PDB file of C-alpha atoms in Angstrom:
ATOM      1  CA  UNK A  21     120.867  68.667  85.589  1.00 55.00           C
ATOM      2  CA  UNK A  22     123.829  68.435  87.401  1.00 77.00           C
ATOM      3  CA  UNK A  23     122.736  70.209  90.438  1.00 91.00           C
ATOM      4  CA  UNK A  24     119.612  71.240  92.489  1.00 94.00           C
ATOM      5  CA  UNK A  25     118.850  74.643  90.098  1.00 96.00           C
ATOM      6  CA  UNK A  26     116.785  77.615  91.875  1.00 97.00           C
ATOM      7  CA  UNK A  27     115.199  80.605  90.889  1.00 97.00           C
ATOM      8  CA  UNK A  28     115.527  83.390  91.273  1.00 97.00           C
ATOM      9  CA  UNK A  29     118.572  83.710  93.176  1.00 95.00           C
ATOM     10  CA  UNK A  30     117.405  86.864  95.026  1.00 96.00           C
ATOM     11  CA  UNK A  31     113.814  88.353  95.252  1.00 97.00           C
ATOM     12  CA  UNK A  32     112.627  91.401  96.280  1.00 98.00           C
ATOM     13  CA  UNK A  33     108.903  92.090  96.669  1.00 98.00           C
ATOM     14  CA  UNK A  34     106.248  94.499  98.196  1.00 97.00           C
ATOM     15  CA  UNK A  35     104.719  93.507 101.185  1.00 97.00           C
ATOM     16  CA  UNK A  36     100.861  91.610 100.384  1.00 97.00           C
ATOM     17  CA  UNK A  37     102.207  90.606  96.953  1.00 98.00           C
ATOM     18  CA  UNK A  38     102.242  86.962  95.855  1.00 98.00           C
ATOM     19  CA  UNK A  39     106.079  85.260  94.879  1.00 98.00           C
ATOM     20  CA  UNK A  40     106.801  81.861  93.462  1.00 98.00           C
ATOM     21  CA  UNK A  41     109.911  80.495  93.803  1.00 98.00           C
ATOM     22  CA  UNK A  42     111.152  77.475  91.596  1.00 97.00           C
ATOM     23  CA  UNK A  43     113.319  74.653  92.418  1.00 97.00           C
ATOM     24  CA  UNK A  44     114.777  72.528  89.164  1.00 96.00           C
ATOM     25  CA  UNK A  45     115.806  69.021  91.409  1.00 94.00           C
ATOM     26  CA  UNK A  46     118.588  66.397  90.086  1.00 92.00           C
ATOM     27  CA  UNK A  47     117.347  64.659  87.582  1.00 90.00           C
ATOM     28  CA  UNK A  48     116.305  61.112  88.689  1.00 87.00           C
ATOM     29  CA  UNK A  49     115.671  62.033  92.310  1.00 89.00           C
ATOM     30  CA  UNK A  50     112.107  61.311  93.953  1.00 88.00           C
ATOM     31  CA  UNK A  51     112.244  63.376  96.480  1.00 91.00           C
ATOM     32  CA  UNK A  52     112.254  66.994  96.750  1.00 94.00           C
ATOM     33  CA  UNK A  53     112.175  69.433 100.321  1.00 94.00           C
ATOM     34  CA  UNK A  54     111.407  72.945 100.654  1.00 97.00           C
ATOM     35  CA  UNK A  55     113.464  74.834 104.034  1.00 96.00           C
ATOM     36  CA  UNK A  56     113.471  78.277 105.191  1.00 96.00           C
ATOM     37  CA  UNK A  57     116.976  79.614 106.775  1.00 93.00           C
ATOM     38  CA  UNK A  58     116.224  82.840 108.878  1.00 89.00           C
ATOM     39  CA  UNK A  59     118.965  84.404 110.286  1.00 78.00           C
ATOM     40  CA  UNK A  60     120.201  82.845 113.223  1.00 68.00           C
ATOM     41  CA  UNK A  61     117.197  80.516 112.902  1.00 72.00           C
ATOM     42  CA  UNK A  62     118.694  77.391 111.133  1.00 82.00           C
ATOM     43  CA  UNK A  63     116.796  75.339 108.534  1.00 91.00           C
ATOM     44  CA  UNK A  64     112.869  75.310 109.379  1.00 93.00           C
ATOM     45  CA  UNK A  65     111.823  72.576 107.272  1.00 93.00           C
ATOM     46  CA  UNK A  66     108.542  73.725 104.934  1.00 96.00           C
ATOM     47  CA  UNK A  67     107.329  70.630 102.513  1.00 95.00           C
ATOM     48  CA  UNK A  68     108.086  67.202 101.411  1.00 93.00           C
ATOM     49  CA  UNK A  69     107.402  65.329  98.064  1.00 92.00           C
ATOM     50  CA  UNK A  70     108.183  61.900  97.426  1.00 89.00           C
ATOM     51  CA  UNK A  71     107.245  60.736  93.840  1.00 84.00           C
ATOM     52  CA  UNK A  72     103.568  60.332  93.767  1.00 82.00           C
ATOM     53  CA  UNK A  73     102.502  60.142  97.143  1.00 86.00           C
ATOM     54  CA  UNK A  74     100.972  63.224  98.843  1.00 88.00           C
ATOM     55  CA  UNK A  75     103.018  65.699  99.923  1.00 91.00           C
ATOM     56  CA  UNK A  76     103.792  65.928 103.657  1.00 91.00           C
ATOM     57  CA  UNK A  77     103.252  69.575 104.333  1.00 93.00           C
ATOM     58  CA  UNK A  78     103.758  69.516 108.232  1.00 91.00           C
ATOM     59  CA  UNK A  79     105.990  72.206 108.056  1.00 93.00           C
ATOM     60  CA  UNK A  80     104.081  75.205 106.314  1.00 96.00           C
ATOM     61  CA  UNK A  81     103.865  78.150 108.936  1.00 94.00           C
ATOM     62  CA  UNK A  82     100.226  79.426 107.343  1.00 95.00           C
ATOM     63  CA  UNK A  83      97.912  78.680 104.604  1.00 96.00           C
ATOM     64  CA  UNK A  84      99.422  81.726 102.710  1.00 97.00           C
ATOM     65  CA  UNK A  85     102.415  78.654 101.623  1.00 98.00           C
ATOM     66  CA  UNK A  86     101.710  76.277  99.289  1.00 97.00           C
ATOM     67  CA  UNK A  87     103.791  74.424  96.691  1.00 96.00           C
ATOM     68  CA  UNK A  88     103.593  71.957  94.044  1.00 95.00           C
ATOM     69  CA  UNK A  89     105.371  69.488  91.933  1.00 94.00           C
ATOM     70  CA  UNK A  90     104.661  68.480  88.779  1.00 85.00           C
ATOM     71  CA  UNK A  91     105.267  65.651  86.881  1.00 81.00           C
ATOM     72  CA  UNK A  92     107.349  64.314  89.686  1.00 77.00           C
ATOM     73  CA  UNK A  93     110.217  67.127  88.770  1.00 90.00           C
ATOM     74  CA  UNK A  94     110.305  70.849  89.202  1.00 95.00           C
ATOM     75  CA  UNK A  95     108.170  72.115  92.081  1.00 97.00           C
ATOM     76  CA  UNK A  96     107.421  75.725  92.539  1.00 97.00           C
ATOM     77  CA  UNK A  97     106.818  77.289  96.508  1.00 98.00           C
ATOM     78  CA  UNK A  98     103.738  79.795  96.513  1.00 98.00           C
ATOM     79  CA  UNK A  99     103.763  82.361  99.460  1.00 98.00           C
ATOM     80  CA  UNK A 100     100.602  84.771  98.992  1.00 98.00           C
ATOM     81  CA  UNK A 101     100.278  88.304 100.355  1.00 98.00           C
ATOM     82  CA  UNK A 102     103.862  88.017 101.310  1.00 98.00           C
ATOM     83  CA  UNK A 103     104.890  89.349 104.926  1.00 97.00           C
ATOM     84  CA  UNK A 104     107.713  91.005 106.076  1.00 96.00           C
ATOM     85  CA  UNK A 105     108.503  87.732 108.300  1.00 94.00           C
ATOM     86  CA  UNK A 106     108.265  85.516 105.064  1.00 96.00           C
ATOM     87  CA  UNK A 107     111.805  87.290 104.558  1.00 96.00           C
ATOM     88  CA  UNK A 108     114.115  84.832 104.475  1.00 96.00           C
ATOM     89  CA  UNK A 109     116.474  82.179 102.189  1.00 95.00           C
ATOM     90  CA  UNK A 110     114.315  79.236 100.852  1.00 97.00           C
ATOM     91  CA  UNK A 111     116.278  76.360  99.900  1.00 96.00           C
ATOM     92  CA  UNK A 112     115.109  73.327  98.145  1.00 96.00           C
ATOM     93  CA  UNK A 113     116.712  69.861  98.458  1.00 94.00           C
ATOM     94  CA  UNK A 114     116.626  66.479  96.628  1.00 93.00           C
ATOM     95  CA  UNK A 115     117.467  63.105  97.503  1.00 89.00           C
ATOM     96  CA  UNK A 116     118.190  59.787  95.570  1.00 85.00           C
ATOM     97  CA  UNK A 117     114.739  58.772  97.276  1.00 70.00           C
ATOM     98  CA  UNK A 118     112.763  59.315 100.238  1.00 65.00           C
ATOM     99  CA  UNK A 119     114.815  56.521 102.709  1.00 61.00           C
ATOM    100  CA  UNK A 120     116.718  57.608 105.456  1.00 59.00           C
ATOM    101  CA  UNK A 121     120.277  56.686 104.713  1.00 66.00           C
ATOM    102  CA  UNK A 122     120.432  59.135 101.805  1.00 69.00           C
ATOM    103  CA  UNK A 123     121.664  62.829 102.415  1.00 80.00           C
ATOM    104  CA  UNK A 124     120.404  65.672 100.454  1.00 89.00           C
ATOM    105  CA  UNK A 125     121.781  67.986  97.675  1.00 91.00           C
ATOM    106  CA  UNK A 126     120.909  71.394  97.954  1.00 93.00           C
ATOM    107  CA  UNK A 127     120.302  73.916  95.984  1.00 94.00           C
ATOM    108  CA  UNK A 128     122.004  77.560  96.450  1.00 93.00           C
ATOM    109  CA  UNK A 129     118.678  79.041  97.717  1.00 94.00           C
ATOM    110  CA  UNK A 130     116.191  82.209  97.103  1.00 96.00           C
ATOM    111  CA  UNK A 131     116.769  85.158  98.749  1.00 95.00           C
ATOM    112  CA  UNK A 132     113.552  86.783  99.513  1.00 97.00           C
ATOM    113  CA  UNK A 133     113.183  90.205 100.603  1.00 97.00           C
ATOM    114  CA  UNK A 134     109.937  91.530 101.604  1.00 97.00           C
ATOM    115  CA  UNK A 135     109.790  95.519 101.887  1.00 97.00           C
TER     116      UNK A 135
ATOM    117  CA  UNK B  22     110.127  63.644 118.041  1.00 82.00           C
ATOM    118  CA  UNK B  23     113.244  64.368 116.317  1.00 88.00           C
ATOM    119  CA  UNK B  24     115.542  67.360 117.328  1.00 92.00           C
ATOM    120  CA  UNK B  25     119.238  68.412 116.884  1.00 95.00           C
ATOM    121  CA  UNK B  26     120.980  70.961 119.004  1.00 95.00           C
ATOM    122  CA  UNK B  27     124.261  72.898 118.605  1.00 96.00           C
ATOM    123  CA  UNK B  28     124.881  74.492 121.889  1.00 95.00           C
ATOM    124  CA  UNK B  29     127.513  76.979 120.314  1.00 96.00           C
ATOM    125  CA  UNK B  30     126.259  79.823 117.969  1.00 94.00           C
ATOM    126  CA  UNK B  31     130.490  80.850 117.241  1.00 96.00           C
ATOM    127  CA  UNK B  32     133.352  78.942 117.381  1.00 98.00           C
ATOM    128  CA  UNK B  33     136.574  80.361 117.086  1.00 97.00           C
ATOM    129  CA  UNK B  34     140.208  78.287 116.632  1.00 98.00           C
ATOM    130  CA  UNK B  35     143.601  79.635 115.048  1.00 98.00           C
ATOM    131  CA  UNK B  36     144.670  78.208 111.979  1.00 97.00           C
ATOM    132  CA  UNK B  37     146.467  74.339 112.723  1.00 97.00           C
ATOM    133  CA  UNK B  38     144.363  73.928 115.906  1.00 98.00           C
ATOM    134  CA  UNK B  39     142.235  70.943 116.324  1.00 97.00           C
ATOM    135  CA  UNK B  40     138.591  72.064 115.850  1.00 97.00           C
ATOM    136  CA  UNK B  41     135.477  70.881 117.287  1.00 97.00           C
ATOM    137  CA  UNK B  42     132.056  71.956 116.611  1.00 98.00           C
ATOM    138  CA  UNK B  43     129.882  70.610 118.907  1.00 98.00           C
ATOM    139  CA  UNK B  44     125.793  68.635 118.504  1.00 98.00           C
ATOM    140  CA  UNK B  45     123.465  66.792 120.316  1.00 98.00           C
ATOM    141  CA  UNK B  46     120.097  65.021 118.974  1.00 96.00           C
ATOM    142  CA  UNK B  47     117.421  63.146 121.087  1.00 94.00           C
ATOM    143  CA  UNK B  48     115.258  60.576 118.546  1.00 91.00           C
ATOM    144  CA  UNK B  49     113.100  58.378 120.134  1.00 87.00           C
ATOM    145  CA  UNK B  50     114.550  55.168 117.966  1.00 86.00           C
ATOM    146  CA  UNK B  51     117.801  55.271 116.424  1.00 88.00           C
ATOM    147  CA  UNK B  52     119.628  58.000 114.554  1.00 90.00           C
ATOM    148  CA  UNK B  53     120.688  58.947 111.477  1.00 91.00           C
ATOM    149  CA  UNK B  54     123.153  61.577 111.670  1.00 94.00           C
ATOM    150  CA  UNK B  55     124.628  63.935 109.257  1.00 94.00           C
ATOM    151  CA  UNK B  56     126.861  67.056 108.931  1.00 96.00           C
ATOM    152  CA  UNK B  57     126.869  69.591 106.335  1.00 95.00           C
ATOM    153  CA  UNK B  58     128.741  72.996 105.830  1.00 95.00           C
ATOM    154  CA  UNK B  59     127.623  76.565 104.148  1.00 93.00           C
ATOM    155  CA  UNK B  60     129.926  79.422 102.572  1.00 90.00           C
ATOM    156  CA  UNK B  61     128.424  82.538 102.391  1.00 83.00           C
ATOM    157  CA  UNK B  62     125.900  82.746  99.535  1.00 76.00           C
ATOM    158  CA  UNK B  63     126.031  79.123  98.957  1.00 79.00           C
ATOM    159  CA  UNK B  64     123.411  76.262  99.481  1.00 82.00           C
ATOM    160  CA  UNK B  65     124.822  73.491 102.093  1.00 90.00           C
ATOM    161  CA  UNK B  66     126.846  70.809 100.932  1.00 91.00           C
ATOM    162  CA  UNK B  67     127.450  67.470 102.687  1.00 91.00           C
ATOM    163  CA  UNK B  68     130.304  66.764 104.395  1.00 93.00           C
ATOM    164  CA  UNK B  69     129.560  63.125 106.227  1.00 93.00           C
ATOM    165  CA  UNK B  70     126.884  60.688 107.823  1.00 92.00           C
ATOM    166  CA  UNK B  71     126.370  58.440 110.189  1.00 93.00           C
ATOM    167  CA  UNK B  72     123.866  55.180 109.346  1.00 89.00           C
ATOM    168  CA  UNK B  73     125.429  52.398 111.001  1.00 86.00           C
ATOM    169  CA  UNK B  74     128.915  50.283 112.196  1.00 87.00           C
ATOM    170  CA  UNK B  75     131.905  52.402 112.725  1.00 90.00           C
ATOM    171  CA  UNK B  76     131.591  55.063 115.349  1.00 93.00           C
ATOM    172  CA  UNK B  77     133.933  57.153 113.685  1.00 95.00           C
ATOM    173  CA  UNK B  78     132.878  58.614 110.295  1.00 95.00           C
ATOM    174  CA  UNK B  79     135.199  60.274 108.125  1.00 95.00           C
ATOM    175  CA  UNK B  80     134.104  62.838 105.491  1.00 92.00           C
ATOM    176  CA  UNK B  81     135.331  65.423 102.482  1.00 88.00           C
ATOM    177  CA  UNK B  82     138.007  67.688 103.745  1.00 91.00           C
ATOM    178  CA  UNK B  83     139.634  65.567 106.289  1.00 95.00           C
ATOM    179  CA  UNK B  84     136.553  65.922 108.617  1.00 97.00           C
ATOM    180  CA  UNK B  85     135.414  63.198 111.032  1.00 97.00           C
ATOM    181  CA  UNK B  86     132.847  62.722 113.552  1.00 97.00           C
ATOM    182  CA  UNK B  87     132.242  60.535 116.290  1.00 95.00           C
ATOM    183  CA  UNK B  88     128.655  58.963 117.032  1.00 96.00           C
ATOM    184  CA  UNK B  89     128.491  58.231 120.764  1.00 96.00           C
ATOM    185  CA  UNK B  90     125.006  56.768 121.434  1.00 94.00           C
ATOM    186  CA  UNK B  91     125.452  57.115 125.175  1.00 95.00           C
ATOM    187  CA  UNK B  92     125.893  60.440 125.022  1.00 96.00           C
ATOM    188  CA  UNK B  93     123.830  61.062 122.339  1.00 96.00           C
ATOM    189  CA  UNK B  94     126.228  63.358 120.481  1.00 97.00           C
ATOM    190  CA  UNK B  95     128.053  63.684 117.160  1.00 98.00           C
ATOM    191  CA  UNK B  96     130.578  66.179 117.264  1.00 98.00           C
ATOM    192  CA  UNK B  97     132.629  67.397 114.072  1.00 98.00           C
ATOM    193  CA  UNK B  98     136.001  67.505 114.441  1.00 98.00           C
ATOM    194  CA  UNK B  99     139.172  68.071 112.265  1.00 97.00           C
ATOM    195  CA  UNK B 100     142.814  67.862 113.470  1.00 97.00           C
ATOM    196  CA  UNK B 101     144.051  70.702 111.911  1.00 97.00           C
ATOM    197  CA  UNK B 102     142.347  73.868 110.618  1.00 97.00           C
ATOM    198  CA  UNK B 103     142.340  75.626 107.695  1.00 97.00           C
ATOM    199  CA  UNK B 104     141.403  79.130 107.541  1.00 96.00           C
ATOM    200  CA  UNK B 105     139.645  77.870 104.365  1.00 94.00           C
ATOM    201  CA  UNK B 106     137.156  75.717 106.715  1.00 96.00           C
ATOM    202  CA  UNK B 107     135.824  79.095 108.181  1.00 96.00           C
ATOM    203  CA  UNK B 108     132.077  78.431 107.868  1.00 96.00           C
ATOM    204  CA  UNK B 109     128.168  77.932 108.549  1.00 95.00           C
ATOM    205  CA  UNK B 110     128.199  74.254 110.046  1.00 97.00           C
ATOM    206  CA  UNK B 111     124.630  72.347 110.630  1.00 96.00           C
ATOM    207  CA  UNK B 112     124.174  68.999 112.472  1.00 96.00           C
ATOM    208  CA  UNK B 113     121.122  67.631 111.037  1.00 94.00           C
ATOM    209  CA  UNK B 114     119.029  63.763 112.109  1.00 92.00           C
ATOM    210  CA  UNK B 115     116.369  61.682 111.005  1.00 89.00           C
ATOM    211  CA  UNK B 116     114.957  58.982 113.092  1.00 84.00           C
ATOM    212  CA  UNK B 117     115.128  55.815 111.467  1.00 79.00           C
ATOM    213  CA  UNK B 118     111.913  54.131 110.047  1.00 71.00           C
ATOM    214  CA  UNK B 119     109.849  57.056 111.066  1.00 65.00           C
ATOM    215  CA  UNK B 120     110.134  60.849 109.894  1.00 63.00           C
ATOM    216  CA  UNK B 121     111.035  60.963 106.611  1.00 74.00           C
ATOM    217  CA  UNK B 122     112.956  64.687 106.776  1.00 85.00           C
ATOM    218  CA  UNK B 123     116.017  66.112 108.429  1.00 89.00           C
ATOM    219  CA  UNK B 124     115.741  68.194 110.908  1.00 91.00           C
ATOM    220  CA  UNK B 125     118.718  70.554 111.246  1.00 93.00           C
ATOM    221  CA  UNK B 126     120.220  72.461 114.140  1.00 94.00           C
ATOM    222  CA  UNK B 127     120.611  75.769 114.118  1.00 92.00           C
ATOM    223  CA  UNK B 128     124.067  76.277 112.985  1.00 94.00           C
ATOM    224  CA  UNK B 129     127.566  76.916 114.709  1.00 96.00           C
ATOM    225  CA  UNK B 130     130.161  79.484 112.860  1.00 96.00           C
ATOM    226  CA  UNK B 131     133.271  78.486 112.584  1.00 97.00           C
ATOM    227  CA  UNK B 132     135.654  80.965 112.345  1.00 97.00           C
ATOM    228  CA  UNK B 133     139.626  79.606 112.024  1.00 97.00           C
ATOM    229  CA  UNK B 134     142.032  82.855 112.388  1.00 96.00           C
ATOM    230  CA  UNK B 135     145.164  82.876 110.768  1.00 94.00           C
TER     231      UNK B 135
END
């Protein structure tokens, strides 16, 4: 597509239920990030795919994250028994490729409310 | 270790000021550097970057930044403000040839008053 499509745009979700969140990337792009924007907390980088290498998943705050990617395309970001600190915006990125020189196109993020 | 820091959480600056919006990064090698800017309920979107050459980069919406390695800085700066430009602003770097993600400040809000 066009743009970096996510879904859905807003969640809201009892707290020790399990959310997925879906990222569509640009079409053609290898690699594919997962940040978390908490208010006044900046971008706290999650997960990083780049084609088919293993996923470089430095950045997931428990083992209650996980996310996937298939067929090099969409990837979808699992949090399980959901916490009122997983409240947050979850943005998902793509780039031309994994090298350095390339900036990111974002997507318009997940709001995700845990009550 | 890669890291980014924008000492100001609010900026304020009326409307045909010059505006600066200030960040800082410490890499180990050599940086690149990028800016990007958020509107409320909107994902970021670029605005410049800094690889290599020319100090001075120039971006969308008359924008420019200056890399100064000495310092280790590159502040965004515009020479006249647009009430328009009010916004989320993040410095972000990578460290060349080694981490293979941005990592992004925390944000400065720009505010231009009319």
């Amino acid at each position: 597509g066009a743009g970096v499509s996510q879904s859905p745009s807003n969640k809201v979700t009892e707290k020790g239920k399990d959310v997925e969140l879906r990222c569509d990337p640009i079409s053609g792009h290898t690699a594919l990030y997962w940040y978390r924007q908490s208010l006044g907390q900046g971008l706290e980088f999650l997960i990083y795919f780049q084609g088919n290498s293993a996923p470089d998943k430095s950045g997931l705050p428990s083992d209650r994250f996980s996310a996937e990617r298939t067929g090099g395309s969409v990837s979808t970001l699992t949090i399980q028994r959901t916490q009122q600190e997983d409240s947050a915006v979850y943005l998902c990125a793509s780039s031309l490729d994994g090298g350095a020189s390339y900036g990111y196109t974002f997507g318009s993020g997940t709001r995700l409310t845990v009550v | 270790a890669q890291s980014v820091a924008q000492p100001e959480d609010q900026v304020n600056v009326a409307e045909g000021n010059p505006l600066t919006v200030k960040c800082t990064y410490s890499v180990s090698g050599n940086p690149y550097l990028f800016w990007y800017v958020q509107y409320p309920n909107r994902g970021l979107q670029f605005l410049l970057k800094y690889i290599t050459g020319d100090n001075l980069v120039k971006g969308s919406y008359g924008f420019e930044a200056e890399f100064n390695k000495s310092q280790t800085s590159f502040h965004l700066k515009k020479p006249s403000a647009l009430v328009s430009d009010s916004a989320l602003y993040f410095c972000a770097v990578r460290e060349t040839g080694s981490a293979r993600q941005l990592t992004f400040g925390s944000g400065t809000q720009l505010t231009v008053l009319p």
